[in-house]
mmCIF file of C-alpha atoms and ligand atoms in Angstrom:
data_model
loop_
_atom_site.group_PDB
_atom_site.id
_atom_site.type_symbol
_atom_site.label_atom_id
_atom_site.label_comp_id
_atom_site.label_asym_id
_atom_site.label_seq_id
_atom_site.Cartn_x
_atom_site.Cartn_y
_atom_site.Cartn_z
ATOM 1 C CA MET A 206 2.424 2.702 -35.311
ATOM 2 C CA ARG A 207 1.959 4.295 -31.881
ATOM 3 C CA ARG A 208 -1.489 4.356 -30.426
ATOM 4 C CA LYS A 209 -3.313 7.649 -30.081
ATOM 5 C CA PRO A 210 -3.042 8.903 -26.513
ATOM 6 C CA LYS A 211 -6.137 8.356 -24.417
ATOM 7 C CA HIS A 212 -6.812 10.500 -21.428
ATOM 8 C CA GLU A 213 -7.011 7.766 -18.843
ATOM 9 C CA ILE A 214 -6.651 4.053 -18.941
ATOM 10 C CA LEU A 215 -9.092 1.778 -17.409
ATOM 11 C CA PHE A 216 -12.495 0.499 -18.305
ATOM 12 C CA LEU A 217 -14.375 -1.812 -16.030
ATOM 13 C CA ASN A 218 -16.190 -3.903 -18.596
ATOM 14 C CA GLY A 219 -15.538 -2.182 -21.877
ATOM 15 C CA LYS A 220 -17.766 0.479 -23.381
ATOM 16 C CA ARG A 221 -21.366 0.787 -22.254
ATOM 17 C CA ASN A 222 -24.245 2.334 -24.011
ATOM 18 C CA GLY A 223 -25.551 5.568 -22.561
ATOM 19 C CA ASP A 224 -28.824 4.128 -21.286
ATOM 20 C CA GLU A 225 -27.369 1.528 -18.997
ATOM 21 C CA SER A 226 -27.484 2.515 -15.326
ATOM 22 C CA VAL A 227 -24.632 1.363 -13.085
ATOM 23 C CA ALA A 228 -24.616 1.137 -9.288
ATOM 24 C CA VAL A 229 -21.845 3.156 -7.663
ATOM 25 C CA THR A 230 -21.226 3.677 -3.948
ATOM 26 C CA LEU A 231 -21.220 7.355 -3.036
ATOM 27 C CA ILE A 232 -19.241 8.322 0.055
ATOM 28 C CA PRO A 233 -19.611 12.076 0.685
ATOM 29 C CA GLY A 234 -16.989 11.905 3.455
ATOM 30 C CA ASP A 235 -16.021 14.484 6.050
ATOM 31 C CA GLY A 236 -15.197 18.204 6.037
ATOM 32 C CA VAL A 237 -15.524 19.663 2.529
ATOM 33 C CA GLY A 238 -16.323 16.156 1.206
ATOM 34 C CA PRO A 239 -20.120 16.523 0.981
ATOM 35 C CA GLU A 240 -19.703 19.939 -0.717
ATOM 36 C CA VAL A 241 -17.303 18.817 -3.457
ATOM 37 C CA ILE A 242 -18.881 15.391 -3.941
ATOM 38 C CA GLY A 243 -22.303 17.037 -4.290
ATOM 39 C CA ALA A 244 -20.814 19.226 -7.036
ATOM 40 C CA ALA A 245 -19.246 16.212 -8.772
ATOM 41 C CA VAL A 246 -22.550 14.317 -8.739
ATOM 42 C CA LYS A 247 -24.346 17.274 -10.371
ATOM 43 C CA VAL A 248 -21.748 17.424 -13.141
ATOM 44 C CA ILE A 249 -21.752 13.652 -13.737
ATOM 45 C CA GLU A 250 -25.534 13.643 -13.920
ATOM 46 C CA ALA A 251 -25.494 16.538 -16.386
ATOM 47 C CA SER A 252 -23.074 14.571 -18.568
ATOM 48 C CA GLY A 253 -25.896 12.118 -19.265
ATOM 49 C CA VAL A 254 -24.242 9.088 -17.663
ATOM 50 C CA ARG A 255 -26.793 7.189 -15.642
ATOM 51 C CA ILE A 256 -25.624 6.112 -12.219
ATOM 52 C CA GLU A 257 -27.623 4.625 -9.406
ATOM 53 C CA TRP A 258 -25.857 6.121 -6.368
ATOM 54 C CA ASP A 259 -25.760 4.068 -3.182
ATOM 55 C CA ARG A 260 -24.989 6.717 -0.573
ATOM 56 C CA GLN A 261 -22.935 5.525 2.410
ATOM 57 C CA GLU A 262 -21.318 7.217 5.374
ATOM 58 C CA ALA A 263 -17.717 6.586 6.452
ATOM 59 C CA GLY A 264 -15.109 8.207 8.692
ATOM 60 C CA ALA A 265 -16.020 10.792 11.305
ATOM 61 C CA ALA A 266 -19.546 11.201 9.865
ATOM 62 C CA ALA A 267 -20.202 7.459 10.289
ATOM 63 C CA LEU A 268 -18.611 7.365 13.732
ATOM 64 C CA LYS A 269 -20.990 10.067 14.890
ATOM 65 C CA ARG A 270 -24.038 8.399 13.397
ATOM 66 C CA TYR A 271 -23.355 4.661 13.759
ATOM 67 C CA GLY A 272 -20.564 4.480 16.349
ATOM 68 C CA THR A 273 -18.036 3.137 13.822
ATOM 69 C CA PRO A 274 -16.022 4.826 11.071
ATOM 70 C CA VAL A 275 -16.520 1.786 8.810
ATOM 71 C CA PRO A 276 -20.153 0.631 9.003
ATOM 72 C CA ASP A 277 -21.009 -2.851 7.675
ATOM 73 C CA ALA A 278 -23.415 -1.231 5.201
ATOM 74 C CA LEU A 279 -20.485 0.606 3.590
ATOM 75 C CA ILE A 280 -18.473 -2.581 3.155
ATOM 76 C CA SER A 281 -21.498 -4.492 1.764
ATOM 77 C CA SER A 282 -22.191 -1.675 -0.665
ATOM 78 C CA LEU A 283 -18.580 -1.682 -1.888
ATOM 79 C CA ARG A 284 -18.615 -5.482 -2.206
ATOM 80 C CA ARG A 285 -21.741 -5.167 -4.351
ATOM 81 C CA THR A 286 -20.807 -2.194 -6.565
ATOM 82 C CA ARG A 287 -16.994 -2.504 -6.535
ATOM 83 C CA ILE A 288 -16.873 1.159 -7.559
ATOM 84 C CA ALA A 289 -17.082 4.308 -5.452
ATOM 85 C CA LEU A 290 -16.869 8.052 -5.691
ATOM 86 C CA LYS A 291 -15.521 9.160 -2.363
ATOM 87 C CA GLY A 292 -14.943 12.379 -0.477
ATOM 88 C CA PRO A 293 -12.033 12.777 1.946
ATOM 89 C CA LEU A 294 -12.202 11.181 5.387
ATOM 90 C CA GLU A 295 -10.842 12.651 8.569
ATOM 91 C CA THR A 296 -7.957 10.859 10.295
ATOM 92 C CA ARG A 297 -6.773 12.421 13.517
ATOM 93 C CA VAL A 298 -3.086 13.237 13.873
ATOM 94 C CA GLY A 299 -1.246 11.051 16.393
ATOM 95 C CA GLU A 300 -4.430 9.603 17.957
ATOM 96 C CA GLY A 301 -7.796 8.040 17.203
ATOM 97 C CA TYR A 302 -8.760 5.255 14.786
ATOM 98 C CA ARG A 303 -6.480 4.144 11.959
ATOM 99 C CA SER A 304 -7.000 5.668 8.512
ATOM 100 C CA ILE A 305 -10.186 4.420 6.868
ATOM 101 C CA ASN A 306 -8.723 5.325 3.473
ATOM 102 C CA VAL A 307 -5.832 2.936 4.050
ATOM 103 C CA TYR A 308 -8.272 0.313 5.369
ATOM 104 C CA LEU A 309 -10.482 0.512 2.257
ATOM 105 C CA ARG A 310 -7.527 0.427 -0.148
ATOM 106 C CA LYS A 311 -6.135 -2.653 1.607
ATOM 107 C CA THR A 312 -9.471 -4.439 2.068
ATOM 108 C CA PHE A 313 -10.358 -4.125 -1.611
ATOM 109 C CA ASP A 314 -6.754 -4.532 -2.753
ATOM 110 C CA LEU A 315 -6.827 -1.216 -4.620
ATOM 111 C CA PHE A 316 -3.121 -1.400 -5.209
ATOM 112 C CA ALA A 317 -2.600 1.452 -7.669
ATOM 113 C CA ASN A 318 -3.188 5.091 -6.848
ATOM 114 C CA LEU A 319 -3.193 7.167 -10.021
ATOM 115 C CA ARG A 320 -3.018 10.959 -9.756
ATOM 116 C CA PRO A 321 -2.918 12.788 -13.086
ATOM 117 C CA THR A 322 -1.609 16.291 -12.433
ATOM 118 C CA ARG A 323 -2.144 18.745 -15.256
ATOM 119 C CA SER A 324 -2.155 22.509 -15.542
ATOM 120 C CA PHE A 325 -5.160 24.301 -16.961
ATOM 121 C CA PRO A 326 -4.912 27.509 -18.988
ATOM 122 C CA GLY A 327 -6.422 30.311 -16.943
ATOM 123 C CA VAL A 328 -5.040 29.032 -13.635
ATOM 124 C CA SER A 329 -1.944 31.091 -12.860
ATOM 125 C CA THR A 330 0.938 28.960 -11.710
ATOM 126 C CA ARG A 331 4.700 29.086 -11.948
ATOM 127 C CA PHE A 332 4.758 26.659 -14.908
ATOM 128 C CA ALA A 333 2.408 26.192 -17.856
ATOM 129 C CA ASN A 334 1.810 22.783 -19.437
ATOM 130 C CA VAL A 335 2.572 20.629 -16.421
ATOM 131 C CA ASP A 336 1.518 17.096 -17.263
ATOM 132 C CA LEU A 337 2.622 14.566 -14.674
ATOM 133 C CA ILE A 338 1.216 11.172 -13.805
ATOM 134 C CA VAL A 339 1.861 10.045 -10.258
ATOM 135 C CA VAL A 340 1.588 6.270 -9.792
ATOM 136 C CA ARG A 341 1.731 5.384 -6.128
ATOM 137 C CA GLU A 342 1.795 1.922 -4.546
ATOM 138 C CA ASN A 343 -1.203 1.811 -2.272
ATOM 139 C CA THR A 344 -1.071 -1.230 -0.016
ATOM 140 C CA GLU A 345 2.189 -1.384 1.908
ATOM 141 C CA ASP A 346 5.319 0.599 2.919
ATOM 142 C CA LEU A 347 5.071 2.495 6.227
ATOM 143 C CA TYR A 348 1.314 2.670 5.624
ATOM 144 C CA ALA A 349 1.100 -0.976 6.720
ATOM 145 C CA GLY A 350 0.581 0.712 10.119
ATOM 146 C CA ILE A 351 2.812 -1.705 12.029
ATOM 147 C CA GLU A 352 4.016 0.445 14.913
ATOM 148 C CA HIS A 353 4.890 -0.354 18.494
ATOM 149 C CA GLN A 354 6.586 1.082 21.496
ATOM 150 C CA VAL A 355 9.804 -0.782 22.213
ATOM 151 C CA THR A 356 10.273 0.956 25.537
ATOM 152 C CA PRO A 357 8.998 4.330 26.798
ATOM 153 C CA GLY A 358 10.559 6.992 24.599
ATOM 154 C CA VAL A 359 11.360 4.557 21.787
ATOM 155 C CA VAL A 360 8.890 3.495 19.079
ATOM 156 C CA GLU A 361 9.296 1.429 15.967
ATOM 157 C CA SER A 362 7.432 1.694 12.645
ATOM 158 C CA VAL A 363 7.902 -1.160 10.210
ATOM 159 C CA LYS A 364 8.264 -0.486 6.496
ATOM 160 C CA ILE A 365 7.017 -3.408 4.436
ATOM 161 C CA ILE A 366 8.067 -3.690 0.811
ATOM 162 C CA THR A 367 7.343 -6.881 -1.117
ATOM 163 C CA ALA A 368 8.460 -8.031 -4.546
ATOM 164 C CA ARG A 369 4.840 -8.866 -5.399
ATOM 165 C CA ALA A 370 3.443 -5.388 -4.709
ATOM 166 C CA SER A 371 6.466 -3.608 -6.182
ATOM 167 C CA THR A 372 6.306 -5.629 -9.403
ATOM 168 C CA ARG A 373 2.551 -5.149 -9.678
ATOM 169 C CA ILE A 374 2.716 -1.362 -9.316
ATOM 170 C CA ALA A 375 5.679 -1.089 -11.694
ATOM 171 C CA ARG A 376 3.751 -3.077 -14.295
ATOM 172 C CA PHE A 377 0.740 -0.797 -13.779
ATOM 173 C CA ALA A 378 2.917 2.304 -14.356
ATOM 174 C CA PHE A 379 4.518 0.921 -17.520
ATOM 175 C CA GLU A 380 1.198 -0.372 -18.852
ATOM 176 C CA PHE A 381 -0.343 3.058 -18.242
ATOM 177 C CA ALA A 382 2.620 4.700 -19.976
ATOM 178 C CA ARG A 383 2.330 2.429 -23.003
ATOM 179 C CA ARG A 384 -1.443 2.728 -23.400
ATOM 180 C CA ASN A 385 -1.362 6.498 -23.031
ATOM 181 C CA ASP A 386 1.650 7.104 -25.225
ATOM 182 C CA ARG A 387 3.772 8.472 -22.404
ATOM 183 C CA LYS A 388 7.506 8.628 -22.952
ATOM 184 C CA SER A 389 9.141 7.783 -19.643
ATOM 185 C CA VAL A 390 8.758 6.270 -16.196
ATOM 186 C CA THR A 391 10.934 7.490 -13.321
ATOM 187 C CA ALA A 392 11.151 5.342 -10.194
ATOM 188 C CA ILE A 393 11.604 7.575 -7.150
ATOM 189 C CA HIS A 394 13.303 6.086 -4.115
ATOM 190 C CA LYS A 395 15.714 6.397 -1.201
ATOM 191 C CA ALA A 396 17.640 3.196 -1.865
ATOM 192 C CA ASN A 397 20.904 4.895 -0.948
ATOM 193 C CA ILE A 398 19.679 4.742 2.665
ATOM 194 C CA MET A 399 17.016 2.015 2.668
ATOM 195 C CA LYS A 400 19.095 -0.406 0.707
ATOM 196 C CA LEU A 401 16.952 -3.473 1.301
ATOM 197 C CA SER A 402 13.408 -2.100 1.094
ATOM 198 C CA ASP A 403 13.791 0.606 -1.552
ATOM 199 C CA GLY A 404 16.469 -1.553 -3.133
ATOM 200 C CA LEU A 405 13.888 -4.295 -3.661
ATOM 201 C CA PHE A 406 11.395 -1.769 -5.062
ATOM 202 C CA LEU A 407 13.998 -0.667 -7.612
ATOM 203 C CA LYS A 408 15.017 -4.225 -8.532
ATOM 204 C CA CYS A 409 11.388 -5.007 -9.334
ATOM 205 C CA ALA A 410 10.956 -1.787 -11.330
ATOM 206 C CA ARG A 411 14.096 -2.541 -13.362
ATOM 207 C CA ARG A 412 12.902 -6.074 -14.108
ATOM 208 C CA VAL A 413 9.535 -4.755 -15.323
ATOM 209 C CA ALA A 414 11.210 -1.939 -17.296
ATOM 210 C CA ALA A 415 13.077 -4.552 -19.310
ATOM 211 C CA ASP A 416 9.714 -5.655 -20.787
ATOM 212 C CA TYR A 417 8.931 -2.098 -21.974
ATOM 213 C CA LYS A 418 11.834 -1.112 -24.197
ATOM 214 C CA ASP A 419 9.659 1.528 -25.899
ATOM 215 C CA ILE A 420 9.452 3.533 -22.646
ATOM 216 C CA LYS A 421 12.486 5.251 -21.166
ATOM 217 C CA TYR A 422 13.176 4.175 -17.597
ATOM 218 C CA SER A 423 15.154 6.209 -15.068
ATOM 219 C CA GLU A 424 15.617 6.482 -11.307
ATOM 220 C CA GLN A 425 15.899 9.478 -8.967
ATOM 221 C CA ILE A 426 16.506 9.763 -5.254
ATOM 222 C CA VAL A 427 13.367 11.282 -3.724
ATOM 223 C CA ASP A 428 14.929 14.459 -2.308
ATOM 224 C CA ALA A 429 16.677 15.321 -5.581
ATOM 225 C CA ALA A 430 13.486 14.457 -7.465
ATOM 226 C CA CYS A 431 11.539 17.008 -5.374
ATOM 227 C CA MET A 432 14.092 19.679 -6.187
ATOM 228 C CA ARG A 433 13.958 18.850 -9.890
ATOM 229 C CA LEU A 434 10.167 18.805 -9.870
ATOM 230 C CA VAL A 435 9.945 22.372 -8.617
ATOM 231 C CA ILE A 436 12.654 23.602 -11.002
ATOM 232 C CA ASP A 437 11.666 21.746 -14.155
ATOM 233 C CA PRO A 438 8.543 19.570 -13.949
ATOM 234 C CA SER A 439 8.760 18.893 -17.675
ATOM 235 C CA SER A 440 11.745 16.636 -17.049
ATOM 236 C CA PHE A 441 9.320 14.047 -15.618
ATOM 237 C CA ASP A 442 6.468 12.157 -17.199
ATOM 238 C CA VAL A 443 5.160 9.121 -15.251
ATOM 239 C CA LEU A 444 6.431 8.946 -11.661
ATOM 240 C CA LEU A 445 6.522 5.563 -9.961
ATOM 241 C CA LEU A 446 6.618 5.683 -6.163
ATOM 242 C CA GLU A 447 6.132 3.690 -3.013
ATOM 243 C CA ASN A 448 3.207 4.629 -0.796
ATOM 244 C CA LEU A 449 4.691 7.340 1.463
ATOM 245 C CA TYR A 450 6.834 9.093 -1.164
ATOM 246 C CA GLY A 451 3.843 8.915 -3.507
ATOM 247 C CA ASP A 452 1.625 10.683 -1.007
ATOM 248 C CA ILE A 453 4.107 13.469 -0.353
ATOM 249 C CA VAL A 454 5.235 13.962 -3.946
ATOM 250 C CA SER A 455 1.663 14.084 -5.238
ATOM 251 C CA ASP A 456 0.871 17.050 -2.949
ATOM 252 C CA LEU A 457 4.038 18.729 -4.212
ATOM 253 C CA CYS A 458 2.865 18.130 -7.785
ATOM 254 C CA ALA A 459 -0.566 19.553 -6.881
ATOM 255 C CA GLY A 460 1.221 22.742 -5.859
ATOM 256 C CA LEU A 461 2.581 23.025 -9.404
ATOM 257 C CA VAL A 462 -0.892 23.175 -10.963
ATOM 258 C CA GLY A 463 -2.773 25.464 -8.592
ATOM 259 C CA GLY A 464 -3.136 23.440 -5.410
ATOM 260 C CA LEU A 465 -4.994 20.536 -3.911
ATOM 261 C CA GLY A 466 -8.333 21.665 -5.275
ATOM 262 C CA MET A 467 -7.154 20.782 -8.783
ATOM 263 C CA VAL A 468 -5.898 17.201 -8.711
ATOM 264 C CA PRO A 469 -8.097 14.131 -9.112
ATOM 265 C CA GLY A 470 -7.237 10.570 -8.262
ATOM 266 C CA ALA A 471 -8.263 6.951 -8.484
ATOM 267 C CA ASN A 472 -7.420 3.835 -6.537
ATOM 268 C CA TYR A 473 -7.517 0.848 -8.899
ATOM 269 C CA GLY A 474 -7.548 -2.852 -8.135
ATOM 270 C CA ASP A 475 -8.096 -5.834 -10.391
ATOM 271 C CA ARG A 476 -11.785 -5.937 -9.546
ATOM 272 C CA GLY A 477 -12.841 -2.431 -8.671
ATOM 273 C CA ALA A 478 -11.890 1.170 -8.042
ATOM 274 C CA ILE A 479 -12.463 4.086 -5.687
ATOM 275 C CA PHE A 480 -12.266 7.567 -7.180
ATOM 276 C CA GLU A 481 -11.253 10.437 -4.909
ATOM 277 C CA ALA A 482 -9.454 13.762 -5.100
ATOM 278 C CA VAL A 483 -5.949 14.026 -3.682
ATOM 279 C CA HIS A 484 -7.011 16.568 -1.072
ATOM 280 C CA GLY A 485 -8.191 15.973 2.484
ATOM 281 C CA THR A 486 -11.139 17.290 4.474
ATOM 282 C CA ALA A 487 -9.804 20.902 4.426
ATOM 283 C CA PRO A 488 -11.104 21.658 7.950
ATOM 284 C CA ASP A 489 -10.114 25.335 7.608
ATOM 285 C CA ILE A 490 -12.741 25.934 4.902
ATOM 286 C CA ALA A 491 -15.256 23.127 5.586
ATOM 287 C CA GLY A 492 -18.881 24.231 5.764
ATOM 288 C CA LYS A 493 -18.215 27.585 4.082
ATOM 289 C CA GLY A 494 -19.249 26.445 0.606
ATOM 290 C CA VAL A 495 -16.012 27.668 -0.992
ATOM 291 C CA ALA A 496 -14.032 24.455 -1.533
ATOM 292 C CA ASN A 497 -12.755 24.027 -5.065
ATOM 293 C CA PRO A 498 -14.809 21.191 -6.601
ATOM 294 C CA VAL A 499 -12.548 20.740 -9.657
ATOM 295 C CA ALA A 500 -10.502 17.886 -8.160
ATOM 296 C CA ALA A 501 -13.662 15.972 -7.198
ATOM 297 C CA ILE A 502 -15.276 16.680 -10.581
ATOM 298 C CA LEU A 503 -12.184 15.454 -12.441
ATOM 299 C CA SER A 504 -12.182 12.348 -10.219
ATOM 300 C CA GLY A 505 -15.788 11.929 -11.352
ATOM 301 C CA ALA A 506 -14.589 12.132 -14.969
ATOM 302 C CA MET A 507 -12.116 9.310 -14.241
ATOM 303 C CA LEU A 508 -14.994 7.286 -12.793
ATOM 304 C CA VAL A 509 -17.175 7.938 -15.823
ATOM 305 C CA GLU A 510 -14.340 6.838 -18.100
ATOM 306 C CA TYR A 511 -13.802 3.693 -16.033
ATOM 307 C CA LEU A 512 -17.458 2.875 -16.597
ATOM 308 C CA GLY A 513 -16.790 3.027 -20.338
ATOM 309 C CA HIS A 514 -18.230 6.470 -21.100
ATOM 310 C CA GLN A 515 -15.163 8.040 -22.605
ATOM 311 C CA GLU A 516 -17.032 10.728 -24.526
ATOM 312 C CA ALA A 517 -18.821 11.903 -21.387
ATOM 313 C CA ALA A 518 -15.505 12.038 -19.526
ATOM 314 C CA LEU A 519 -14.003 14.186 -22.276
ATOM 315 C CA ARG A 520 -17.039 16.475 -22.168
ATOM 316 C CA ILE A 521 -16.646 16.956 -18.405
ATOM 317 C CA ARG A 522 -12.928 17.728 -18.740
ATOM 318 C CA ALA A 523 -13.572 20.138 -21.604
ATOM 319 C CA ALA A 524 -16.233 21.984 -19.589
ATOM 320 C CA VAL A 525 -13.876 22.277 -16.593
ATOM 321 C CA ALA A 526 -11.206 23.678 -18.937
ATOM 322 C CA THR A 527 -13.678 26.170 -20.446
ATOM 323 C CA VAL A 528 -14.715 27.514 -17.043
ATOM 324 C CA LEU A 529 -11.139 27.789 -15.785
ATOM 325 C CA ARG A 530 -9.994 29.446 -19.012
ATOM 326 C CA GLY A 531 -12.778 32.025 -18.605
ATOM 327 C CA ARG A 532 -11.261 33.124 -15.248
ATOM 328 C CA ARG A 533 -14.639 34.492 -14.156
ATOM 329 C CA VAL A 534 -16.023 31.707 -12.016
ATOM 330 C CA ARG A 535 -13.516 30.238 -9.606
ATOM 331 C CA THR A 536 -13.173 29.494 -5.912
ATOM 332 C CA PRO A 537 -10.960 31.562 -3.535
ATOM 333 C CA ASP A 538 -8.025 29.091 -3.640
ATOM 334 C CA LEU A 539 -7.633 30.087 -7.309
ATOM 335 C CA GLY A 540 -8.029 33.779 -6.526
ATOM 336 C CA GLY A 541 -11.772 33.975 -7.242
ATOM 337 C CA LYS A 542 -14.894 34.745 -5.237
ATOM 338 C CA SER A 543 -17.244 32.010 -6.423
ATOM 339 C CA SER A 544 -18.729 29.272 -4.303
ATOM 340 C CA THR A 545 -18.396 25.527 -4.836
ATOM 341 C CA ASP A 546 -21.947 25.411 -6.197
ATOM 342 C CA GLU A 547 -21.385 28.332 -8.571
ATOM 343 C CA VAL A 548 -18.350 26.586 -10.065
ATOM 344 C CA ALA A 549 -20.315 23.347 -10.481
ATOM 345 C CA ALA A 550 -23.205 25.232 -12.094
ATOM 346 C CA ALA A 551 -20.818 26.997 -14.509
ATOM 347 C CA ILE A 552 -19.306 23.640 -15.500
ATOM 348 C CA VAL A 553 -22.768 22.186 -16.103
ATOM 349 C CA ARG A 554 -23.671 25.247 -18.221
ATOM 350 C CA ALA A 555 -20.433 24.949 -20.216
ATOM 351 C CA MET A 556 -21.218 21.292 -20.927
ATOM 352 C CA LYS A 557 -24.767 22.117 -22.061
ATOM 353 C CA HIS A 558 -23.528 25.018 -24.166
ATOM 354 C CA ALA A 559 -20.928 22.782 -25.870
ATOM 355 C CA ALA A 560 -23.618 20.153 -26.551
ATOM 356 C CA SER A 561 -26.035 22.674 -28.049
ATOM 357 C CA SER A 562 -23.299 24.308 -30.181
ATOM 358 C CA SER A 563 -22.224 20.960 -31.596
ATOM 359 C CA ALA A 564 -25.880 20.030 -32.287
ATOM 360 C CA HIS A 565 -26.280 23.387 -34.046
ATOM 361 C CA LEU A 566 -23.107 22.829 -36.087
ATOM 362 C CA ALA A 567 -24.274 19.346 -37.033
ATOM 363 C CA LYS A 568 -27.563 20.699 -38.427
ATOM 364 C CA PRO A 569 -27.679 20.855 -42.241
ATOM 365 C CA GLU A 570 -28.004 24.391 -43.655
HETATM 366 P P1 LIG B 791 -6.104 19.024 3.312
HETATM 367 O O1 LIG B 791 -5.896 18.501 1.922
HETATM 368 O O2 LIG B 791 -7.423 18.752 3.899
HETATM 369 O O3 LIG B 791 -5.849 20.610 3.323
HETATM 370 C C1 LIG B 791 -4.594 21.198 3.034
HETATM 371 C C2 LIG B 791 -4.830 22.641 2.549
HETATM 372 O O4 LIG B 791 -5.375 22.590 1.218
HETATM 373 C C3 LIG B 791 -5.815 23.415 3.391
HETATM 374 O O5 LIG B 791 -5.403 24.750 3.471
HETATM 375 C C4 LIG B 791 -7.120 23.334 2.611
HETATM 376 O O6 LIG B 791 -7.991 24.422 2.779
HETATM 377 C C5 LIG B 791 -6.613 23.272 1.164
HETATM 378 N N1 LIG B 791 -7.552 22.507 0.331
HETATM 379 C C6 LIG B 791 -7.718 21.169 0.306
HETATM 380 N N2 LIG B 791 -8.683 20.838 -0.532
HETATM 381 C C7 LIG B 791 -9.157 21.982 -1.062
HETATM 382 C C8 LIG B 791 -10.182 22.288 -1.993
HETATM 383 N N3 LIG B 791 -10.931 21.321 -2.575
HETATM 384 N N4 LIG B 791 -10.410 23.573 -2.292
HETATM 385 C C9 LIG B 791 -9.676 24.558 -1.738
HETATM 386 N N5 LIG B 791 -8.691 24.333 -0.854
HETATM 387 C C10 LIG B 791 -8.445 23.055 -0.508
HETATM 388 O O7 LIG B 791 -4.946 18.408 4.193
HETATM 389 P P2 LIG B 791 -4.793 18.370 5.793
HETATM 390 O O8 LIG B 791 -5.280 19.650 6.382
HETATM 391 O O9 LIG B 791 -3.409 17.918 5.988
HETATM 392 O O10 LIG B 791 -5.740 17.188 6.261
HETATM 393 C C11 LIG B 791 -7.022 17.380 6.826
HETATM 394 C C12 LIG B 791 -7.675 16.034 7.083
HETATM 395 O O11 LIG B 791 -7.895 15.360 5.850
HETATM 396 C C13 LIG B 791 -6.851 15.079 7.969
HETATM 397 O O12 LIG B 791 -7.730 14.439 8.867
HETATM 398 C C14 LIG B 791 -6.288 14.078 6.978
HETATM 399 O O13 LIG B 791 -6.038 12.834 7.539
HETATM 400 C C15 LIG B 791 -7.413 14.006 5.953
HETATM 401 N N6 LIG B 791 -7.011 13.561 4.604
HETATM 402 C C16 LIG B 791 -7.847 12.697 3.987
HETATM 403 C C17 LIG B 791 -7.555 12.279 2.701
HETATM 404 C C18 LIG B 791 -8.485 11.297 2.042
HETATM 405 O O14 LIG B 791 -9.528 10.997 2.578
HETATM 406 N N7 LIG B 791 -8.167 10.782 0.871
HETATM 407 C C19 LIG B 791 -6.431 12.786 2.032
HETATM 408 C C20 LIG B 791 -5.627 13.715 2.695
HETATM 409 C C21 LIG B 791 -5.916 14.111 3.993
#
């Protein structure tokens, strides 16, 4: 018999009871980060899950305050807690320090980036019922950051693909598919051009696919896959991608469900995880209090589930769905006029209302 679908996959140490407090590193981040992470913390706290937040700076905020974008205190905190809720971090284009996101994912070997992309009733988009899972390899590819100038006017970037990382991420995608009752995994590639690197990625995916006969496996060239995604997203289920294609395709998928303010994410390793929305620092709206907090709040729900509080995670997701369905309280990116804090407050109210209605229903007549 097939297992009942669960919303997400991973628990750190199995289920916990509601009274146990867990230490989690909190990285508000740059730009809209502190605004949306503040909203996520309020919602998580209202869900009843007890977390002892260890607040740490990183990125541009840390550079300004401590003279480094990766302070030692941040790394020690992550080594201790092994779990973080993180806001976006600024990385300058074409200059400045290397991405701290990439550094953290590599340092803690958070090899799997999971980005569940789902539509919500009440959010007007081209398609209803989009339900895509983007699984992105997180540690190598062009993100290895090996670049050099061969001679003035000529630079080289090295794309690293290994059998170890490709096999590991393929196994993660198939395992996720099996545990969550998903039907298919599509490996997305450009092996017609990058025959060795993407070719190796595909070879590994095919080898892993052979162990999961219950899940349909297919392959698509990345450009054709993008076209098919915007014409018929329902023809995909779990998408398995290398690092760079994964980054690009997940923003495309975000566009299918209302934009970057809607899609949560998690970076999983064998011994820890960092939860963060897909979006960046959104410099154009930072400081205005209007960033959509839904992506950060849903990332918080993934964190809560990882800690073993599945019921609380479901309550958070249900409250987000209630508020979005109501169409009344929403940020400008979704066509509304509400602030980040107003959306968070409405989600907290929806959660409390649901709790009091179910307590009322449970009362004997
Ligand atoms: P971005 O995601 O910050 O913004 C793209 C567009 O989406 C902007 O118009 C922005 O206003 C909108 N948007 C993003 N999040 C939103 C939200 N929560 N609510 C409403 N609208 C939202 O991408 P960008 O402008 O390409 O990047 C800005 C900075 O963020 C760069 O320094 C980049 O390196 C960094 N970045 C960080 C991460 C991360 O830390 N994980 C991810 C992506 C980009």
